[in-house]
PDB file of C-alpha atoms in Angstrom:
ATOM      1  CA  UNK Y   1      23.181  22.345  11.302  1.00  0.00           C
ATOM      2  CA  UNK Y   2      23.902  24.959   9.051  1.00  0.00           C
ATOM      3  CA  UNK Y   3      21.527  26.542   6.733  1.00  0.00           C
ATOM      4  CA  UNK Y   4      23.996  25.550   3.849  1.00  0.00           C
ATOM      5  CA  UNK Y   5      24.332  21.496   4.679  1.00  0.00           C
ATOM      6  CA  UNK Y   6      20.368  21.958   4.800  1.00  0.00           C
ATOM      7  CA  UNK Y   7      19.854  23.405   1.639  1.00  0.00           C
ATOM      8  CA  UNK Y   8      22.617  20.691  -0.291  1.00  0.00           C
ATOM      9  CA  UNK Y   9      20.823  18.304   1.764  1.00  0.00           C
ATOM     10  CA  UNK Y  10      16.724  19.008   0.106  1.00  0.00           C
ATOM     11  CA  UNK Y  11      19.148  19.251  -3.295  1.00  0.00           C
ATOM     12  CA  UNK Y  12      20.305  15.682  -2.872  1.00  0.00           C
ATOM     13  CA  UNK Y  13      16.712  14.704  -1.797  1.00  0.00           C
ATOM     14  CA  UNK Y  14      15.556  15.970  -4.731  1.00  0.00           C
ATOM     15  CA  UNK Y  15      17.946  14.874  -7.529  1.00  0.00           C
ATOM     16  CA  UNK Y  16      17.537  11.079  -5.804  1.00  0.00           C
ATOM     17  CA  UNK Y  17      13.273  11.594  -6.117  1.00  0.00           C
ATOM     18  CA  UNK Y  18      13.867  12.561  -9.991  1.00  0.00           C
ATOM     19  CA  UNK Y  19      16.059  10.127 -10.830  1.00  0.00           C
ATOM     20  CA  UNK Y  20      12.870   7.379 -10.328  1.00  0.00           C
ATOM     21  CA  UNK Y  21      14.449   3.544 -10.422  1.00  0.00           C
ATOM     22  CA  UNK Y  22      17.982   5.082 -11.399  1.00  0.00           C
ATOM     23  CA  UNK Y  23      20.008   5.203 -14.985  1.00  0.00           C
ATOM     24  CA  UNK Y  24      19.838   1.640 -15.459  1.00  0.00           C
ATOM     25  CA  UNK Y  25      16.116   1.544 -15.751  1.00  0.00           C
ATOM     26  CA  UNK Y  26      15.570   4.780 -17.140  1.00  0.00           C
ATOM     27  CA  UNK Y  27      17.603   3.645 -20.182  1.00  0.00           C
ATOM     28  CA  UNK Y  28      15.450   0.303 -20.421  1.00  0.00           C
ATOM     29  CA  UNK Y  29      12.559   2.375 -20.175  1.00  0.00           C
ATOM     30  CA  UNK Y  30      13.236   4.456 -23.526  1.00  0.00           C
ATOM     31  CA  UNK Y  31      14.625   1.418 -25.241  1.00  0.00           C
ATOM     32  CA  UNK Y  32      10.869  -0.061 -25.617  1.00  0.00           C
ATOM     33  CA  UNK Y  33      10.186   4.133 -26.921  1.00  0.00           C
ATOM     34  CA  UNK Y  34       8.696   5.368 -23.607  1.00  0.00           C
ATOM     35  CA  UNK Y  35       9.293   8.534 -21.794  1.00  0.00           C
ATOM     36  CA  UNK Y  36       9.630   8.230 -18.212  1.00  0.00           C
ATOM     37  CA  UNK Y  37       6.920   9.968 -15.946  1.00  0.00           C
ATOM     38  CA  UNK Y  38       8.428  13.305 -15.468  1.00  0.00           C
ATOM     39  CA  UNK Y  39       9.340  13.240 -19.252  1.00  0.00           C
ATOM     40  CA  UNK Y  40       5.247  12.729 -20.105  1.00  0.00           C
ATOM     41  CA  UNK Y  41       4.070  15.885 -17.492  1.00  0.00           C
ATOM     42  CA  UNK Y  42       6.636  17.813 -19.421  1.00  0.00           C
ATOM     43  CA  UNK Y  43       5.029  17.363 -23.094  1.00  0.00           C
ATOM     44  CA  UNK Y  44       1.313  17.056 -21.461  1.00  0.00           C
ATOM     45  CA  UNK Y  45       1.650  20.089 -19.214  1.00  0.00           C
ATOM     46  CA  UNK Y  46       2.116  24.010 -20.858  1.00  0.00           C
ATOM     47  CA  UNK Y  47       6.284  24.636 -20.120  1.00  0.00           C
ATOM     48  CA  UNK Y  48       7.079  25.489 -16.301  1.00  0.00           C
ATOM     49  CA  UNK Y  49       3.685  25.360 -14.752  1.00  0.00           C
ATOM     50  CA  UNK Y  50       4.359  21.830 -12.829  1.00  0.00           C
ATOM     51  CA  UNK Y  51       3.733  22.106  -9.134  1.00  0.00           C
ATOM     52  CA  UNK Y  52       4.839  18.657  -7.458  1.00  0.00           C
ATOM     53  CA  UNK Y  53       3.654  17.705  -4.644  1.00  0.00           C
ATOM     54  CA  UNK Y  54       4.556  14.561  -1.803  1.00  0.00           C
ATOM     55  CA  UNK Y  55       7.877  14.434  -4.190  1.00  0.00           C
ATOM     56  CA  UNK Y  56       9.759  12.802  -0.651  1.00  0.00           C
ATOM     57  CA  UNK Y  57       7.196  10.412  -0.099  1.00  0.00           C
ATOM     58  CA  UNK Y  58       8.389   7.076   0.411  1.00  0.00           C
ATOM     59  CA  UNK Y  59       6.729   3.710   0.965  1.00  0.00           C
ATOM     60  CA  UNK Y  60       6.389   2.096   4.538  1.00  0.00           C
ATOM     61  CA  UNK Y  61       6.876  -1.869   3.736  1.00  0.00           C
ATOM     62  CA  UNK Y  62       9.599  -3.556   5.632  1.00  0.00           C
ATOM     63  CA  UNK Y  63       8.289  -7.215   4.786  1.00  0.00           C
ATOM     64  CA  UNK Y  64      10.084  -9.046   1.910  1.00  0.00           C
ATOM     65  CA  UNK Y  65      13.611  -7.278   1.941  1.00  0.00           C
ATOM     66  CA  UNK Y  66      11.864  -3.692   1.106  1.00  0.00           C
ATOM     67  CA  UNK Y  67      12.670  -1.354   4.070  1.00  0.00           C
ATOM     68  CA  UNK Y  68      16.305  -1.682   1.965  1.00  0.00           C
ATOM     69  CA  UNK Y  69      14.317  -0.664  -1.586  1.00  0.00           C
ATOM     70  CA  UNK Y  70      13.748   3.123  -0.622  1.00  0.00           C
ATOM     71  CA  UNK Y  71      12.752   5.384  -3.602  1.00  0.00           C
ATOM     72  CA  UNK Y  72      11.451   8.793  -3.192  1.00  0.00           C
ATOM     73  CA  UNK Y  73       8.497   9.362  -4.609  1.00  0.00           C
ATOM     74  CA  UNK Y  74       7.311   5.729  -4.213  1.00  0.00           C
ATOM     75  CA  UNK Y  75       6.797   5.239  -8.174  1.00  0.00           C
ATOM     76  CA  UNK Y  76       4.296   7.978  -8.727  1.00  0.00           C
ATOM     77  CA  UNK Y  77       4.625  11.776  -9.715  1.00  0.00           C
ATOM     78  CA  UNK Y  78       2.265  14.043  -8.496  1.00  0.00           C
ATOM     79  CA  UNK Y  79       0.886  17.279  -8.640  1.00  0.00           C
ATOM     80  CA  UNK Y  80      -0.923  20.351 -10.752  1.00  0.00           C
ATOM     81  CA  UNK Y  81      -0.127  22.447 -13.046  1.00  0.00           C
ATOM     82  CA  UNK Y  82      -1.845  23.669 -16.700  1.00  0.00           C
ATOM     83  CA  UNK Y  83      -2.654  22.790 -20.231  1.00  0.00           C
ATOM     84  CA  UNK Y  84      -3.548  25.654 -22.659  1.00  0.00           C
ATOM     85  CA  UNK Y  85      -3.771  27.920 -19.443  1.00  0.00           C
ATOM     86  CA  UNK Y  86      -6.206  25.475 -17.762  1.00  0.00           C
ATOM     87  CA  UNK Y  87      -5.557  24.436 -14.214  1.00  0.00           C
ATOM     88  CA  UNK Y  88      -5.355  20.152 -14.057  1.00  0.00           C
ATOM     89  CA  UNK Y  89      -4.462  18.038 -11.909  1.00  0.00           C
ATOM     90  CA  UNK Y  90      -2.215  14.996 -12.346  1.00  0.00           C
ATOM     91  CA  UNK Y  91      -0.346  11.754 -11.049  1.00  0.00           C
ATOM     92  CA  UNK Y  92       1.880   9.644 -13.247  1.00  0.00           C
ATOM     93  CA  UNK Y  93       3.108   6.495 -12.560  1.00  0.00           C
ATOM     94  CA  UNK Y  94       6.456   5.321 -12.715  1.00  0.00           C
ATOM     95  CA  UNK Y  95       7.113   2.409 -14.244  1.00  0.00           C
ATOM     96  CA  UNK Y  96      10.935   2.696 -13.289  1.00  0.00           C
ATOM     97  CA  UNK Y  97      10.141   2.581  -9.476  1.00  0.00           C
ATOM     98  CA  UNK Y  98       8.617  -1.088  -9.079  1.00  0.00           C
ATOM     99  CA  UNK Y  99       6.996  -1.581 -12.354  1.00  0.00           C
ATOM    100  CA  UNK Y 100       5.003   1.106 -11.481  1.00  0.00           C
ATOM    101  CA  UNK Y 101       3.022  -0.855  -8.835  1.00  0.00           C
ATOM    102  CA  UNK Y 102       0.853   0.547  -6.632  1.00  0.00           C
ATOM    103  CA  UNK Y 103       1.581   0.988  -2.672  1.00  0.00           C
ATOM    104  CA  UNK Y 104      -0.235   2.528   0.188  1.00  0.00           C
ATOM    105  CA  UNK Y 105       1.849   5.513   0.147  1.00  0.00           C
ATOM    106  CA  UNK Y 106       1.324   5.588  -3.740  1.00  0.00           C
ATOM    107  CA  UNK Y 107      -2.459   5.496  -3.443  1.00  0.00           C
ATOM    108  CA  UNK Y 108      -2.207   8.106  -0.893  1.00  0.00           C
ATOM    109  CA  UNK Y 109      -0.288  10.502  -3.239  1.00  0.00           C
ATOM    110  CA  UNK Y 110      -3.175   9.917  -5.960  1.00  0.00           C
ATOM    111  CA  UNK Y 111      -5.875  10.181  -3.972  1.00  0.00           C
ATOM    112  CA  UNK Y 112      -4.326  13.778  -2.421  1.00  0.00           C
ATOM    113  CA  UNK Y 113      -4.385  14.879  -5.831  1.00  0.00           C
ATOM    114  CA  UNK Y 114      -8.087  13.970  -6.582  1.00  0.00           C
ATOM    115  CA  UNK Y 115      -9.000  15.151  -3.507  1.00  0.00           C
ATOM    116  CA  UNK Y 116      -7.646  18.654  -4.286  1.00  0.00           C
ATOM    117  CA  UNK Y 117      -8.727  18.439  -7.832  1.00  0.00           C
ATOM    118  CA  UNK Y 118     -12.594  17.787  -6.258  1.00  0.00           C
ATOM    119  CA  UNK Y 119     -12.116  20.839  -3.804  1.00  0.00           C
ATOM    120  CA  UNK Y 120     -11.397  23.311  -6.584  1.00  0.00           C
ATOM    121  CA  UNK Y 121     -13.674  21.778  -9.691  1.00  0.00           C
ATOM    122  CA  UNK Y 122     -10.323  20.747 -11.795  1.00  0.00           C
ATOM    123  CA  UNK Y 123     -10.109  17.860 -13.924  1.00  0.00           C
ATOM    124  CA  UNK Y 124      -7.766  14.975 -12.776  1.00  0.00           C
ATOM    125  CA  UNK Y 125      -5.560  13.180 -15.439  1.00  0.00           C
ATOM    126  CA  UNK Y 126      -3.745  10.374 -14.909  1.00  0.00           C
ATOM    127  CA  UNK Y 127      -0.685   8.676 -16.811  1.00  0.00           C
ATOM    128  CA  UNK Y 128      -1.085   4.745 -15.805  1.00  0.00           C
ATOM    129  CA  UNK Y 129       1.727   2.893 -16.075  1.00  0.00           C
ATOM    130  CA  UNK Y 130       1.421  -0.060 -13.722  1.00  0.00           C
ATOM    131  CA  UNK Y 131       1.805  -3.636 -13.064  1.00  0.00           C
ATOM    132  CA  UNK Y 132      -0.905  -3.445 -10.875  1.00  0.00           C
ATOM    133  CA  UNK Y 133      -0.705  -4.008  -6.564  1.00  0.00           C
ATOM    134  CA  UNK Y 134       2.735  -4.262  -4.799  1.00  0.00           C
ATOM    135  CA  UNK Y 135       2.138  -7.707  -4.077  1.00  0.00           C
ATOM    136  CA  UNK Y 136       5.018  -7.204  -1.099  1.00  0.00           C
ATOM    137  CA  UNK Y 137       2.520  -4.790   0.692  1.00  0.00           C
ATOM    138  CA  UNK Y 138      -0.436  -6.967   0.276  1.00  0.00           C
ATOM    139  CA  UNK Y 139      -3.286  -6.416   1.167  1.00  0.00           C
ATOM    140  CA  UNK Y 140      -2.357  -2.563   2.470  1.00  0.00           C
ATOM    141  CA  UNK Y 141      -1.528  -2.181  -1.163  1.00  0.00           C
ATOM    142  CA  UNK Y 142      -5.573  -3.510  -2.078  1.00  0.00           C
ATOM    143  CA  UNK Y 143      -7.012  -1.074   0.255  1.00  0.00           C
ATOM    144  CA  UNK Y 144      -5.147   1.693  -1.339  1.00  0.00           C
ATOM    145  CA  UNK Y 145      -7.023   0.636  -4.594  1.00  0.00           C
ATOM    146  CA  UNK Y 146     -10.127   0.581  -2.728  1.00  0.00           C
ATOM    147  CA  UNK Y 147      -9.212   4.504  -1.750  1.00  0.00           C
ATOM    148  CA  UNK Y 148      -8.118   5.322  -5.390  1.00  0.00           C
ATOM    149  CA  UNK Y 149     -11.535   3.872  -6.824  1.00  0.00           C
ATOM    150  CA  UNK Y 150     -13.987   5.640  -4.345  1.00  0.00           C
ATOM    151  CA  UNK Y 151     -12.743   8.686  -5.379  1.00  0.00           C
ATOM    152  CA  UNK Y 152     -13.069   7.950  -8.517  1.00  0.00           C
ATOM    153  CA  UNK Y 153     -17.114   6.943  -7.784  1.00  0.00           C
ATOM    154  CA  UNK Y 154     -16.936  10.666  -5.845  1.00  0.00           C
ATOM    155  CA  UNK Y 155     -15.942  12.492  -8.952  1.00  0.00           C
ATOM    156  CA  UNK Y 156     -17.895  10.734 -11.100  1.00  0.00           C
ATOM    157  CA  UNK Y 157     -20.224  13.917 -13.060  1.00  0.00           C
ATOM    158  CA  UNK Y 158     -17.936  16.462 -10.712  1.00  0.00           C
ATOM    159  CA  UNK Y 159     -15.413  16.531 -12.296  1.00  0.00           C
ATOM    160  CA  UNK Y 160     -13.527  15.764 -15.984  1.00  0.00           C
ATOM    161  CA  UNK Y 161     -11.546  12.052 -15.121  1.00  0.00           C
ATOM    162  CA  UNK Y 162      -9.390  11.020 -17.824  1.00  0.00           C
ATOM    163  CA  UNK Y 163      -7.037   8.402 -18.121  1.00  0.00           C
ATOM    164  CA  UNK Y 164      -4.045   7.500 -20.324  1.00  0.00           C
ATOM    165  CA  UNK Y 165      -3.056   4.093 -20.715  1.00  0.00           C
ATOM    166  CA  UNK Y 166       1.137   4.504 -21.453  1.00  0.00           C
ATOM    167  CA  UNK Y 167       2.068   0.836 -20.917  1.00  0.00           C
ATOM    168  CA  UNK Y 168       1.053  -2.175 -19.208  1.00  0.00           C
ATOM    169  CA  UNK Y 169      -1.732  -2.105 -17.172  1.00  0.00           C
ATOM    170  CA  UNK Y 170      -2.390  -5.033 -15.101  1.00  0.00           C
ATOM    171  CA  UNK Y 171      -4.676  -6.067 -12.273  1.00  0.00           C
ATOM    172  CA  UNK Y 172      -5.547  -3.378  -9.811  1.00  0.00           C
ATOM    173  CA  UNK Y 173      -4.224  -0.410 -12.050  1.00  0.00           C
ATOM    174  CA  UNK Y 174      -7.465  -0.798 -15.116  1.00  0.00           C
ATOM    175  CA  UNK Y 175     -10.025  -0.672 -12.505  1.00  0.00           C
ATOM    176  CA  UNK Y 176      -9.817   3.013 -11.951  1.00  0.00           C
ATOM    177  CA  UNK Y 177      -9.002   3.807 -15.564  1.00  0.00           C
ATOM    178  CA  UNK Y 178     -11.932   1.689 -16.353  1.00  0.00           C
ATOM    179  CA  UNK Y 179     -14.395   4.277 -13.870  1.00  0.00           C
ATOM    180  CA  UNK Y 180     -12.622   7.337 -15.997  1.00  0.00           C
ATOM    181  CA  UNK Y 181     -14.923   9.603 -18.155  1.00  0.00           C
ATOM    182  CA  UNK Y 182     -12.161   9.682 -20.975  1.00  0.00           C
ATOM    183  CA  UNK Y 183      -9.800   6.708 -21.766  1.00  0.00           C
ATOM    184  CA  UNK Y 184      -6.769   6.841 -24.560  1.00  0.00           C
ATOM    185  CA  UNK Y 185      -4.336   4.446 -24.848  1.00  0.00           C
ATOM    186  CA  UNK Y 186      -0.739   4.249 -26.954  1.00  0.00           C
ATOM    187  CA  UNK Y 187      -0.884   2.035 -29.490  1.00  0.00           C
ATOM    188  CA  UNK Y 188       1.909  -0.762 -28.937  1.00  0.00           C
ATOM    189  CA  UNK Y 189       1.613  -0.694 -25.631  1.00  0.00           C
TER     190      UNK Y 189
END
């Protein structure tokens, strides 16, 4: 095909993987006063350093009617980028995709990011906003905790871990917080 159809092609990818769950939920999301994921890296992160990474990523369920729920980015933002010059790295969750909830694919994208983050000495920080395990993925979604939480145990005195509690956290998703060097939490939520 040609370059062009390519190009509008990523563009659409791309618009579809920051649009998280969609208007609909977006809008309920800021009516209880919180910012959607990409909306937090923009205040937490110094203006136009963001480097996303796994942005396509999708989940790979097809049990319980999910091979039709498809969203890009499988409820979790991820990537580097810098705060007061400083080089971090970061995942937020996105509680518009799911609740949040954690997949295999998910826990892939955050543990990619701590991986890196342990590579090149950088603190990890990471915006939890979860119901906890995608119960439709079962237990594939609990071994993806199991991944998230020995890399926590791995970075444990390596590097700076710090976690930020931005709504409900339930089940799986304050186990890892809980193994964090730093934890702060928004009051009301």
């Amino acid at each position: 095909p040609p370059m062009s159809s390519t190009l509008n092609e990523l563009e659409r990818r791309r618009a579809a993987a920051r649009a998280g769950g969609g208007e609909k939920r977006v809008a309920a999301q800021h009516a209880k006063g919180k910012l959607t994921a990409r909306e937090r890296l923009d205040i937490l992160l110094d203006e136009g350093s963001f480097e996303e990474i796994d942005m396509y990523v999708e989940h790979n369920c097809v049990d319980f009617g999910m091979a039709e729920q498809i969203i890009p980015g499988d409820g979790v933002v991820t990537g580097s980028g810098t705060i007061n010059g400083r080089l971090v790295y970061v995942f937020s969750q996105d509680f518009t995709v799911f609740g949040g909830s954690l997949s295999e694919r998910h826990a892939q994208k955050i543990c990619k990011v701590m991986d890196t983050a342990l590579k090149v000495g950088a603190p990890v920080i990471g915006l939890n906003d979860s119901g906890g395990a995608r119960i439709q993925e079962g237990v594939a979604s609990l071994g993806g905790y199991a991944e998230v939480f020995q890399r926590n145990v791995l970075a444990s005195g390596v590097v700076p871990q710090l976690s930020l509690i931005m709504g409900p956290c339930a089940g799986g998703a304050v186990y890892s917080p809980a193994m964090t060097d730093f934890i702060f939490m928004v009051k009301d939520s």
